[in-house]
XYZ file of C-alpha atoms in Angstrom:
772
model
C -9.251 -6.118 64.482
C -13.442 -5.836 64.406
C -14.749 -2.350 64.486
C -18.535 -3.189 64.287
C -21.038 -1.193 62.087
C -24.105 0.986 62.644
C -27.162 -1.296 62.885
C -29.104 -2.130 59.304
C -25.547 -2.532 57.554
C -22.271 -3.865 58.082
C -19.947 -1.681 56.897
C -16.105 -3.479 58.006
C -15.665 -7.609 58.367
C -13.413 -10.237 60.515
C -9.808 -9.712 59.045
C -6.609 -10.814 60.258
C -5.555 -7.395 58.686
C -6.332 -5.043 61.756
C -5.909 -1.604 58.690
C -7.566 -3.790 55.892
C -10.281 -4.655 57.713
C -10.744 -0.301 57.470
C -11.375 -0.600 53.579
C -14.301 -3.654 53.053
C -17.575 -2.058 53.990
C -20.838 -4.125 52.481
C -22.227 -1.813 49.302
C -25.314 -3.274 48.489
C -25.831 -5.106 44.583
C -27.933 -2.419 43.802
C -25.882 0.864 45.367
C -23.090 -0.996 44.153
C -22.373 1.572 40.454
C -24.054 4.329 43.098
C -20.163 4.122 45.540
C -18.281 3.323 41.855
C -19.037 6.512 41.012
C -18.422 8.312 44.173
C -14.752 6.556 44.506
C -14.524 8.111 40.475
C -15.653 10.601 41.778
C -13.220 11.309 44.147
C -10.108 10.690 41.313
C -12.172 12.637 39.123
C -11.602 15.679 41.647
C -7.869 15.644 41.140
C -5.733 18.469 38.036
C -4.047 15.318 37.543
C -2.669 16.643 34.573
C -1.605 19.542 35.940
C 0.075 17.422 38.348
C 1.857 15.146 36.234
C 3.472 18.289 34.338
C 4.795 20.450 37.215
C 6.266 17.546 38.494
C 7.835 17.042 35.494
C 9.423 19.997 34.824
C 10.135 19.519 38.617
C 11.395 16.386 37.892
C 13.343 18.065 34.564
C 14.607 20.903 36.314
C 16.934 18.994 38.811
C 17.806 16.719 36.757
C 18.611 19.190 34.552
C 17.319 18.736 30.954
C 21.397 18.197 28.931
C 22.304 16.100 31.690
C 21.349 13.255 29.729
C 18.922 13.662 26.384
C 18.492 9.461 26.401
C 16.216 10.108 29.962
C 14.980 13.439 29.532
C 13.057 11.692 25.998
C 12.126 8.865 28.129
C 10.682 10.262 30.525
C 8.857 12.871 28.449
C 7.444 9.580 26.508
C 6.320 8.336 29.621
C 4.531 11.990 30.571
C 2.622 11.637 27.356
C 1.355 8.419 27.962
C -0.236 8.673 30.947
C -1.523 12.619 29.373
C -2.469 10.985 27.125
C -4.645 7.533 28.709
C -6.129 10.291 30.288
C -7.656 12.076 27.610
C -9.221 8.836 26.907
C -10.734 8.164 29.918
C -12.324 11.511 29.948
C -13.451 10.912 27.320
C -14.890 8.165 27.062
C -16.634 9.004 30.412
C -17.732 12.330 28.248
C -19.336 10.294 25.772
C -20.551 7.635 28.754
C -19.368 4.780 26.515
C -18.190 2.761 29.702
C -21.198 2.035 33.810
C -19.160 3.221 36.248
C -17.802 0.462 37.875
C -15.700 0.629 34.637
C -14.645 4.091 34.544
C -13.051 3.281 37.596
C -11.338 0.426 36.644
C -10.279 2.211 33.357
C -8.698 5.663 36.195
C -7.053 2.509 38.230
C -5.793 1.767 35.458
C -4.617 5.153 34.496
C -3.397 5.596 38.493
C -0.614 2.025 37.827
C 0.982 4.209 34.829
C 1.572 6.709 36.896
C 2.970 4.847 39.515
C 4.969 3.014 37.198
C 6.357 5.839 35.325
C 6.927 8.501 38.213
C 9.125 5.808 40.231
C 11.585 4.554 37.050
C 11.341 8.181 36.311
C 12.528 9.418 40.181
C 14.834 5.795 40.599
C 16.611 7.012 37.286
C 17.171 10.996 38.076
C 17.660 9.750 41.491
C 20.853 7.517 39.654
C 21.777 9.695 37.331
C 21.410 13.132 39.113
C 24.491 16.183 39.741
C 25.526 15.087 43.856
C 23.954 18.940 44.330
C 20.342 18.176 43.705
C 19.953 14.589 45.184
C 17.674 16.628 48.163
C 15.827 18.599 45.562
C 15.118 15.276 43.950
C 14.376 12.911 47.870
C 12.120 16.033 48.277
C 10.412 16.016 45.674
C 10.021 11.548 46.007
C 9.034 11.689 49.924
C 6.152 14.942 48.935
C 4.637 12.649 44.960
C 4.943 9.953 47.464
C 2.104 11.666 49.588
C 0.204 13.575 46.513
C -0.094 10.280 45.770
C -0.800 8.752 48.283
C -3.698 10.981 48.956
C -5.295 11.551 45.518
C -5.778 7.837 44.645
C -6.892 6.912 48.446
C -11.009 5.924 47.054
C -8.966 3.141 45.570
C -6.629 2.538 49.111
C -4.792 0.397 48.390
C -3.680 0.948 44.648
C -2.969 4.258 46.770
C -0.313 2.830 49.351
C 0.953 0.851 45.817
C 2.086 3.788 44.107
C 3.080 5.831 47.754
C 4.972 2.713 48.449
C 6.281 2.524 44.779
C 7.664 6.420 45.189
C 9.927 5.528 48.490
C 10.978 2.596 47.241
C 11.781 4.320 44.221
C 14.014 7.050 46.663
C 15.337 4.140 49.100
C 17.067 2.341 46.218
C 18.422 5.378 44.012
C 19.812 6.786 47.608
C 20.796 3.699 48.916
C 22.772 3.343 44.790
C 24.067 6.484 44.769
C 25.663 7.607 48.854
C 25.484 3.934 50.271
C 24.456 3.066 53.932
C 24.473 6.351 54.560
C 22.012 7.494 53.321
C 20.036 4.087 55.064
C 18.965 6.452 57.598
C 17.181 8.928 55.398
C 15.709 5.359 53.279
C 14.731 3.512 57.021
C 12.646 7.777 56.934
C 10.959 7.262 54.275
C 9.566 3.801 54.356
C 8.518 4.805 58.467
C 6.890 7.245 57.049
C 5.051 5.037 54.095
C 3.892 3.041 57.514
C 2.021 6.152 58.488
C 0.761 6.757 54.899
C -0.599 3.321 55.043
C -2.707 4.074 58.150
C -4.227 6.922 56.809
C -5.155 6.446 53.424
C -6.996 3.207 55.524
C -8.688 5.364 57.703
C -8.868 8.294 55.563
C -11.166 5.784 53.044
C -12.630 4.214 56.292
C -13.834 7.718 56.861
C -14.507 8.535 52.968
C -16.422 5.220 52.295
C -18.901 5.391 55.160
C -19.653 9.211 55.284
C -21.024 8.113 51.885
C -22.950 5.171 52.277
C -24.468 6.889 55.759
C -25.335 10.160 53.848
C -26.443 7.366 50.799
C -28.803 6.142 53.002
C -30.740 9.112 55.416
C -30.614 11.109 53.305
C -33.113 8.318 50.929
C -34.855 7.386 54.161
C -35.593 11.194 55.131
C -36.596 11.113 51.269
C -39.155 8.043 51.993
C -39.868 9.769 55.343
C -40.917 12.906 53.520
C -42.637 10.957 51.149
C -44.810 9.251 53.699
C -45.556 11.959 56.111
C -46.333 13.671 52.552
C -49.273 11.062 51.182
C -49.884 10.648 55.397
C -51.179 14.204 55.519
C -52.699 14.372 51.606
C -53.974 10.830 51.445
C -54.783 9.493 54.520
C -57.746 9.479 57.269
C -55.055 11.433 59.507
C -53.211 15.342 59.632
C -49.601 16.203 60.836
C -50.802 19.220 62.979
C -47.423 21.577 64.288
C -47.762 24.500 67.571
C -45.954 26.936 68.869
C -45.617 27.903 73.675
C -48.735 29.516 72.797
C -50.804 27.225 70.600
C -50.355 29.135 67.886
C -50.906 26.266 64.697
C -48.156 27.036 62.648
C -48.097 26.115 58.959
C -51.431 24.259 58.365
C -51.643 21.705 56.061
C -53.739 21.839 53.387
C -56.016 18.111 55.301
C -56.277 19.828 58.114
C -57.706 22.983 56.822
C -60.066 20.834 55.263
C -61.024 18.553 58.675
C -61.188 22.348 59.768
C -63.581 23.578 57.379
C -61.007 26.453 56.347
C -58.169 28.261 54.478
C -54.916 27.596 55.293
C -54.086 30.732 55.843
C -57.320 31.461 58.357
C -55.270 28.721 60.430
C -51.722 30.092 60.199
C -50.809 31.447 64.724
C -55.014 30.221 64.810
C -55.080 29.519 68.802
C -55.519 25.098 68.737
C -57.203 25.996 72.319
C -59.726 28.329 70.309
C -60.203 26.380 67.330
C -61.949 24.080 70.215
C -63.698 26.319 71.261
C -65.716 26.000 74.518
C -65.570 22.232 76.058
C -64.362 21.241 79.017
C -61.818 18.962 76.912
C -60.068 22.113 75.293
C -58.899 22.639 79.151
C -57.857 18.358 79.526
C -55.817 18.965 76.404
C -54.363 22.817 77.542
C -53.584 21.200 80.549
C -51.747 18.281 79.058
C -49.519 20.729 76.817
C -48.513 23.026 80.142
C -47.181 19.164 81.664
C -44.569 19.358 78.514
C -45.397 15.103 78.218
C -45.395 13.352 75.523
C -49.083 12.196 74.719
C -51.560 9.567 72.265
C -55.606 9.417 71.970
C -56.706 12.439 73.720
C -60.188 13.019 72.040
C -61.694 15.756 72.188
C -65.115 17.242 70.136
C -64.910 19.931 67.135
C -68.178 21.537 65.316
C -67.162 22.268 61.956
C -70.187 23.755 59.456
C -71.951 22.958 62.559
C -71.612 19.351 62.218
C -70.238 17.850 65.989
C -67.021 15.948 65.213
C -64.118 14.330 67.081
C -60.487 13.847 66.793
C -58.223 12.446 68.824
C -54.574 13.707 69.205
C -51.002 12.519 69.594
C -48.173 14.569 70.310
C -45.145 15.813 71.564
C -42.735 18.305 73.053
C -40.608 20.273 70.467
C -37.494 20.798 72.686
C -34.564 23.596 71.995
C -32.032 23.693 74.883
C -33.879 21.976 77.336
C -36.951 24.656 76.924
C -40.370 23.356 74.803
C -41.142 25.913 72.162
C -43.900 24.054 70.386
C -46.204 20.400 70.315
C -45.749 18.343 66.807
C -47.973 15.029 66.554
C -51.091 14.259 64.215
C -54.594 13.784 64.780
C -56.670 11.751 63.581
C -60.927 11.908 62.916
C -62.395 9.059 65.148
C -65.564 10.537 64.282
C -67.363 7.382 62.192
C -65.564 5.327 65.562
C -67.677 7.920 66.918
C -71.016 7.400 66.037
C -70.919 3.994 65.947
C -69.573 3.446 69.645
C -72.823 5.844 70.346
C -74.873 3.131 68.143
C -73.677 0.215 70.345
C -74.061 2.266 73.377
C -78.389 2.933 72.312
C -78.437 -0.236 70.786
C -76.816 -2.323 74.043
C -79.527 -0.143 76.819
C -82.525 0.607 73.663
C -84.560 -0.678 71.359
C -84.492 0.095 68.039
C -87.677 -0.823 66.506
C -89.471 1.275 69.576
C -87.004 3.568 70.374
C -87.894 2.804 74.310
C -85.387 1.453 77.249
C -84.706 -2.378 76.716
C -84.811 -5.188 78.911
C -81.151 -4.345 80.216
C -81.626 -0.380 81.048
C -85.496 -0.955 82.407
C -83.959 -3.896 84.877
C -80.931 -0.907 86.530
C -83.022 1.710 86.256
C -85.943 -0.727 88.652
C -82.712 -1.701 91.132
C -82.039 2.387 91.374
C -85.247 3.041 91.739
C -85.379 0.332 94.598
C -81.946 1.643 96.673
C -83.314 5.096 96.171
C -86.801 5.180 97.006
C -87.749 4.085 100.126
C -90.039 1.189 100.226
C -93.578 2.937 101.459
C -95.302 1.589 98.068
C -94.715 4.522 95.707
C -92.582 1.936 93.528
C -95.637 0.656 91.134
C -95.329 -1.988 87.634
C -98.163 -2.263 84.786
C -96.791 -6.141 82.340
C -98.367 -5.127 79.020
C -99.014 -8.094 77.303
C -100.672 -7.606 73.283
C -103.382 -9.593 72.753
C -103.568 -11.637 68.983
C -100.618 -9.349 68.378
C -99.240 -13.427 66.758
C -102.343 -13.291 64.340
C -101.399 -10.122 63.098
C -98.064 -10.414 62.830
C -98.294 -13.623 60.919
C -101.385 -12.505 59.596
C -99.739 -8.929 57.654
C -96.573 -9.533 57.500
C -93.722 -8.973 60.214
C -93.304 -5.247 58.914
C -97.248 -4.735 59.629
C -96.301 -6.310 62.906
C -93.489 -3.786 63.409
C -95.893 -0.982 62.890
C -98.428 -2.118 64.850
C -95.676 -2.006 68.013
C -93.833 1.472 66.991
C -98.042 2.709 67.193
C -98.740 1.259 70.949
C -95.147 2.049 71.852
C -96.950 6.023 71.084
C -100.102 5.601 72.422
C -97.910 4.381 75.572
C -95.823 7.495 75.853
C -99.058 9.785 75.546
C -101.137 8.028 78.394
C -98.424 7.858 81.266
C -96.307 10.307 83.457
C -93.231 12.332 82.312
C -91.198 10.283 85.180
C -92.482 7.053 84.150
C -90.456 4.430 81.884
C -91.934 2.480 79.611
C -89.283 -0.142 78.293
C -90.029 -3.071 75.493
C -89.150 -6.362 76.553
C -89.131 -8.870 73.634
C -91.613 -9.147 71.055
C -95.320 -7.508 71.902
C -94.180 -7.156 75.998
C -93.567 -4.151 77.356
C -93.089 -2.951 81.151
C -93.986 0.662 82.627
C -92.321 1.413 85.992
C -93.771 3.967 87.674
C -91.813 6.072 91.055
C -93.670 8.645 93.706
C -97.294 7.054 93.448
C -99.203 8.371 95.644
C -100.946 4.782 95.927
C -100.933 1.907 94.553
C -104.681 2.800 93.484
C -102.836 5.361 91.382
C -100.900 2.592 89.849
C -104.711 1.200 88.560
C -105.640 4.967 87.006
C -102.537 4.418 85.215
C -103.163 1.235 83.564
C -106.433 1.890 83.411
C -105.635 4.513 80.576
C -102.380 2.106 79.390
C -105.438 -0.332 78.439
C -108.051 2.232 76.758
C -105.650 3.428 74.900
C -103.871 0.347 73.544
C -107.628 -1.642 73.082
C -108.338 1.410 70.169
C -107.755 -1.062 66.792
C -105.317 0.411 64.872
C -105.134 1.622 61.041
C -101.893 0.091 59.247
C -101.635 0.194 55.149
C -105.355 0.977 55.549
C -105.992 -2.026 56.936
C -108.205 -2.217 60.754
C -106.408 -4.499 63.459
C -108.015 -4.903 66.118
C -105.412 -4.632 68.909
C -106.224 -5.372 72.802
C -103.435 -5.730 75.847
C -103.303 -7.884 79.311
C -101.734 -6.170 82.086
C -100.438 -7.622 85.271
C -99.650 -4.793 88.262
C -97.850 -5.999 91.801
C -96.910 -2.207 94.173
C -93.897 -2.343 96.030
C -93.280 -3.409 98.379
C -96.869 -5.477 99.561
C -95.552 -7.685 96.189
C -92.215 -7.596 96.140
C -89.489 -6.685 98.370
C -87.003 -6.428 95.190
C -86.293 -5.974 91.598
C -86.385 -8.510 90.446
C -89.421 -9.984 92.913
C -92.422 -6.785 92.180
C -91.315 -7.988 88.390
C -91.882 -11.828 88.261
C -95.179 -10.369 90.758
C -96.394 -8.336 87.467
C -95.596 -11.111 85.024
C -97.524 -13.099 87.798
C -100.900 -10.021 87.315
C -100.645 -10.454 83.286
C -99.942 -14.085 82.714
C -103.338 -14.127 85.101
C -105.463 -11.213 83.107
C -104.499 -14.241 80.320
C -105.964 -16.616 81.952
C -109.416 -14.569 82.431
C -109.980 -14.275 79.027
C -107.512 -11.140 78.032
C -107.854 -7.283 77.334
C -108.155 -6.581 80.533
C -106.610 -5.404 83.997
C -104.966 -8.122 87.342
C -103.505 -6.817 89.830
C -100.763 -9.988 91.571
C -102.217 -11.684 94.534
C -99.839 -14.242 96.964
C -102.618 -16.702 95.038
C -101.109 -16.547 91.531
C -98.127 -17.597 92.534
C -99.093 -20.673 94.259
C -101.066 -21.499 90.778
C -97.880 -20.489 89.475
C -95.884 -23.501 91.212
C -98.597 -25.739 90.513
C -98.687 -25.239 86.770
C -94.698 -24.775 86.368
C -94.590 -28.709 88.509
C -97.434 -29.653 86.523
C -95.442 -29.005 83.354
C -92.517 -31.115 84.809
C -95.329 -34.271 85.184
C -95.514 -34.489 81.697
C -92.249 -34.069 79.690
C -92.114 -37.467 81.907
C -95.664 -38.561 80.889
C -94.791 -39.983 78.265
C -91.767 -42.290 79.604
C -93.945 -42.906 82.832
C -96.950 -44.366 80.686
C -99.316 -41.884 81.771
C -100.745 -40.646 78.929
C -103.427 -43.025 76.973
C -105.963 -42.157 74.010
C -109.919 -42.588 74.253
C -112.421 -42.594 71.197
C -115.129 -41.337 70.599
C -117.904 -42.636 67.630
C -118.460 -40.793 64.394
C -122.118 -42.415 63.674
C -122.421 -42.437 60.272
C -126.014 -40.113 60.543
C -127.463 -42.096 56.577
C -126.747 -45.795 57.484
C -126.857 -46.078 61.214
C -123.740 -47.147 61.454
C -119.595 -46.377 63.492
C -117.806 -44.783 60.617
C -114.629 -44.217 62.467
C -113.691 -42.435 65.994
C -111.742 -38.976 66.960
C -108.496 -39.521 69.148
C -109.144 -37.714 72.321
C -106.043 -37.782 74.970
C -105.738 -38.077 78.090
C -103.459 -37.612 81.595
C -103.308 -40.423 84.340
C -101.696 -39.084 86.451
C -99.698 -41.077 89.517
C -101.300 -39.090 92.604
C -102.923 -36.073 91.259
C -104.907 -38.556 88.834
C -107.309 -37.366 85.631
C -105.664 -34.624 84.144
C -108.241 -32.304 82.406
C -106.885 -31.761 78.846
C -108.185 -27.938 79.218
C -105.211 -28.195 81.502
C -102.103 -29.630 80.681
C -102.884 -29.659 76.482
C -102.496 -24.670 76.961
C -99.581 -26.082 78.975
C -97.795 -28.181 76.435
C -98.512 -26.270 73.982
C -96.423 -23.174 75.654
C -93.485 -25.341 76.211
C -93.431 -27.298 72.986
C -94.119 -30.296 74.667
C -97.313 -31.448 72.389
C -94.487 -32.449 69.323
C -93.327 -35.165 70.968
C -96.233 -35.986 72.569
C -98.225 -35.472 68.936
C -95.767 -38.016 67.690
C -96.714 -40.243 70.343
C -100.717 -39.950 70.123
C -100.491 -40.574 66.194
C -98.052 -43.444 66.017
C -100.733 -44.820 69.174
C -102.931 -44.483 67.038
C -102.440 -45.959 64.068
C -101.287 -48.739 66.026
C -104.084 -49.138 68.050
C -106.487 -48.546 64.752
C -104.282 -51.190 62.942
C -106.548 -53.974 65.265
C -110.132 -52.002 64.191
C -112.124 -53.005 60.857
C -110.727 -52.265 57.853
C -113.853 -49.673 57.037
C -113.106 -47.800 60.168
C -111.063 -44.569 60.253
C -108.840 -42.412 62.877
C -109.083 -38.735 63.371
C -106.175 -37.572 65.384
C -105.871 -33.440 66.346
C -103.267 -31.447 64.900
C -101.812 -28.665 67.262
C -99.757 -25.118 65.546
C -96.775 -26.596 67.164
C -97.509 -30.012 65.703
C -97.529 -28.105 61.897
C -94.304 -26.650 62.717
C -92.085 -29.096 63.336
C -90.409 -30.139 60.256
C -90.266 -33.786 60.747
C -94.290 -33.946 61.014
C -94.379 -35.789 57.225
C -91.760 -38.359 58.370
C -93.555 -39.517 61.215
C -96.921 -39.397 59.542
C -95.152 -41.554 56.616
C -92.979 -43.723 60.061
C -96.388 -44.091 61.870
C -98.240 -45.583 58.433
C -95.493 -47.890 57.553
C -94.981 -49.109 61.075
C -98.371 -49.801 61.363
C -99.310 -51.187 58.309
C -102.525 -48.874 58.457
C -103.270 -47.589 55.137
C -103.144 -43.594 54.209
C -106.968 -43.572 53.593
C -107.841 -44.848 57.415
C -106.173 -41.581 59.073
C -107.574 -38.288 59.107
C -105.395 -35.120 61.105
C -108.150 -32.447 61.648
C -106.974 -28.776 61.699
C -108.138 -25.570 63.585
C -108.466 -22.340 60.965
C -105.930 -20.420 63.793
C -103.341 -23.049 62.642
C -103.814 -22.032 59.019
C -103.485 -18.269 59.785
C -100.614 -18.557 61.875
C -98.848 -20.099 59.942
C -100.772 -20.428 56.439
C -98.262 -20.777 53.355
C -96.236 -23.221 55.624
C -99.140 -25.451 56.404
C -100.687 -26.134 53.260
C -97.858 -26.473 51.828
C -97.294 -29.635 54.220
C -101.035 -30.099 54.217
C -100.093 -30.407 50.325
C -97.421 -32.761 50.986
C -100.170 -34.735 53.727
C -102.870 -35.165 51.877
C -100.882 -36.135 48.520
C -100.306 -39.688 50.297
C -103.573 -40.458 50.736
C -104.481 -38.588 54.386
C -107.466 -37.110 54.859
C -108.187 -33.882 56.153
C -110.647 -31.994 57.933
C -111.118 -28.834 59.043
C -111.904 -28.306 62.748
C -114.162 -25.756 64.323
C -115.164 -24.543 61.062
C -117.202 -20.988 61.279
C -115.603 -19.556 64.607
C -112.531 -17.866 62.985
C -111.992 -14.976 60.684
C -111.611 -16.175 56.495
C -113.544 -19.357 56.824
C -114.120 -19.374 53.445
C -111.193 -18.763 51.916
C -109.642 -21.403 54.037
C -111.458 -23.878 51.946
C -110.989 -21.467 48.650
C -107.112 -21.858 49.329
C -107.049 -25.877 50.013
C -109.421 -29.156 49.218
C -110.216 -30.491 52.330
C -111.918 -33.907 52.968
C -113.677 -32.549 55.172
C -115.662 -30.214 57.559
C -116.756 -30.939 61.112
C -119.910 -28.182 62.421
C -118.053 -26.578 65.541
C -120.433 -28.245 68.795
C -121.353 -24.009 69.239
C -123.607 -23.699 66.562
C -125.278 -27.551 66.827
C -126.116 -27.361 70.277
C -129.262 -24.530 70.305
C -129.854 -26.394 66.369
C -133.150 -27.500 67.972
C -134.114 -24.342 69.568
C -132.772 -21.250 67.437
C -133.438 -20.757 63.339
C -130.628 -19.091 62.866
C -128.214 -21.785 64.070
C -130.525 -24.474 62.039
C -129.607 -21.630 58.892
C -126.136 -21.708 58.946
C -125.430 -25.728 59.530
C -127.661 -25.733 56.202
C -125.491 -24.071 54.959
C -122.373 -25.234 55.697
C -124.324 -28.744 55.078
C -124.742 -27.712 51.248
C -122.168 -25.620 50.634
C -119.731 -29.015 51.845
C -122.008 -30.881 49.851
C -120.898 -28.165 46.373
C -117.027 -28.686 47.215
C -117.495 -32.798 47.726
C -116.349 -32.636 51.069
C -117.763 -34.443 53.811
C -119.780 -33.355 56.897
C -119.710 -33.894 60.631
C -121.275 -32.179 63.397
C -119.663 -32.274 67.023
C -121.586 -32.207 70.249
C -124.445 -34.588 69.431
C -126.147 -34.532 72.457
C -130.420 -35.209 71.820
C -132.320 -36.312 68.938
C -134.379 -33.890 68.042
C -130.842 -32.641 66.668
C -129.485 -35.251 64.896
C -132.926 -35.681 63.251
C -132.717 -32.492 62.017
C -129.072 -32.800 60.986
C -129.945 -36.245 59.080
C -133.069 -33.912 57.620
C -130.164 -31.367 56.282
C -128.392 -33.493 54.722
C -125.003 -33.701 57.648
C -123.006 -36.721 56.739
C -121.896 -37.963 60.836
C -122.440 -37.366 64.186
C -120.389 -36.868 66.447
C -121.357 -36.766 70.441
C -122.558 -37.553 73.947
C -126.335 -38.677 72.542
C -124.363 -41.791 70.152
C -120.944 -42.651 72.853
C -118.329 -41.093 75.231
C -114.655 -41.408 74.549
C -114.123 -44.414 75.687
C -110.533 -46.554 76.620
C -109.367 -48.925 72.953
C -110.131 -51.714 75.182
C -113.411 -51.156 75.858
C -114.807 -50.713 71.775
C -116.541 -52.921 70.263
C -116.581 -54.028 66.847
C -120.012 -55.460 64.464
C -118.969 -55.330 61.229
C -122.004 -54.927 59.306
C -123.830 -54.222 62.347
C -125.649 -50.565 63.366
C -125.397 -49.777 66.804
C -127.814 -48.563 69.266
C -128.338 -44.798 69.676
C -128.949 -43.577 73.517
C -132.047 -42.265 72.678
């Protein structure tokens, strides 16, 4: 027989004996002492001493004390032994001399002794008792069979043995006295023993399973209650109970704290009223009315004037099929909701300026096109700040951020309330204007924007000049969709920059053509090195005092396969903006040094450096590699940088320049006097050469101020032990004045234009004639 056990623990195992399986229960190791105590407690519950005394008295009464004094004496001795052992066990249990399993073991020993004493006494009584007492003795024996079995039910095998020993005593004594005439009674006694077997084992099964299940259920309830108490007291959530009218039952302290009230104030208060007059409260009430369980229902609630968010879960409390209330738990998800709101804000707004970002702007622009008839009522202004990078790099990103915030404030002051201002990124802003009466109205707003942005900004006591290049486009003339209109405004903005900045440019279809042309040029420029279309021309540097060539400046030229010669003023800015200048710059350095390797040793070669090259981390390794490959000594190479480059990345650039100069390469400051902080740069870096800009040289013969500036620069360079080179020398008068003022070198058309390397003629030690 196989009896299944409840989930979680095995109570009974498979056995070939049908009833034996009922006595086998799975008890965990830590439960063994407890289960032994349960079985021993059952044995202790019976008044065994009273039982022994009563049946001894009945036995002696039926047999007759005088019938057999020996029997009486032995029976009394057996009774005394049983009573003494029972007393000893009780005494030891009271003194806690052994654990529960040992206590059970001793009580089992008492039962064995009792069973043996009773079986012997009963058998002897049946053999010697008067005939008239036989029926009484049989009745007493059968009764004791039942009592012994039931009293020892918690040790079922022993209980069955005690009952069977009584049955054996009755049947043997009866058959010995009456022969086969007592066979019917003997069989009946054994049949009764079989039923005792079934009863004892089933009673034990019920006893054991009830105790084990009750214990484990109690432990589970205690654990659950402990977890619930801890959950309610320490957790971020709390339990709630409400009645059928939504009245709050037994609010916990955690619940009261979350509501900012006392528990007694919440008792009986309607949960719906507690939430207040919000749409979510009505939705929650509808869920209660439906009578079904729900999860994660989010409702807002104001606690001490601050908005919080709760997430409710609940199940109905049913009684006789009727909902009498609700029970569940509430989680405060305020932090999560605020984080969610912040993420949503960050997804659609610029964190720095609090303006809409590109995502929100594009969505709004698309909606504007869907909702507004394309009758010219939509306009876009693309605003790009002028010289913002110089501010950001020269004064730090923190100052740059403050400038952007101030610009945002100014833009909001000059546009209409219904216009949308968005920051697309960096220093680029866009203004969406709807319901315009005409493009002229949009241009009027652009003028106000230009004026507002054009005023200098004071940040932390520093005055910073700023301006804007604005591109304007209007639908439907300039675009049938939002993307087209934005592209048109972007092109117009670039046109404004190309025309000198600080201005407004209205989109014209020709701009699209120019942009396509520029993009085509950009693609061709990327392939120019591979195609071999780039070439270096060299303009001589005249040593004014000796009248000979001191070196050459390498100037880049582009011979396009179909366009012909492309002006550096056209392709250099494109190369700078796209980053191709880094690759081109490396080619220039390697090519210039490779060609200079075939020149006389006294001639230098100068190469112009772009800001993008200086930012490239590989510049130092490129210079070292090119010098090694060409074999040119480092002191024959000059790298020319501009003041604007130092303004953009002063610390990084200076560190790189120091490393290059340490190789022996000379560093020249180009276009000196046209930047913001020339003298400061002369102090911060030991330049080898200063190049006087052509704007001072071109009017040197006519203007006294130019003469004064040039003399001052030459004098300053001499004091700092720097070489001076004048650019743009075209006339002999200019050269004479430079020679008189002490200038070291001259460069310009007076001496020679830039020519390809193959046209250079070298006559070492011989002066070259100067073209008058």
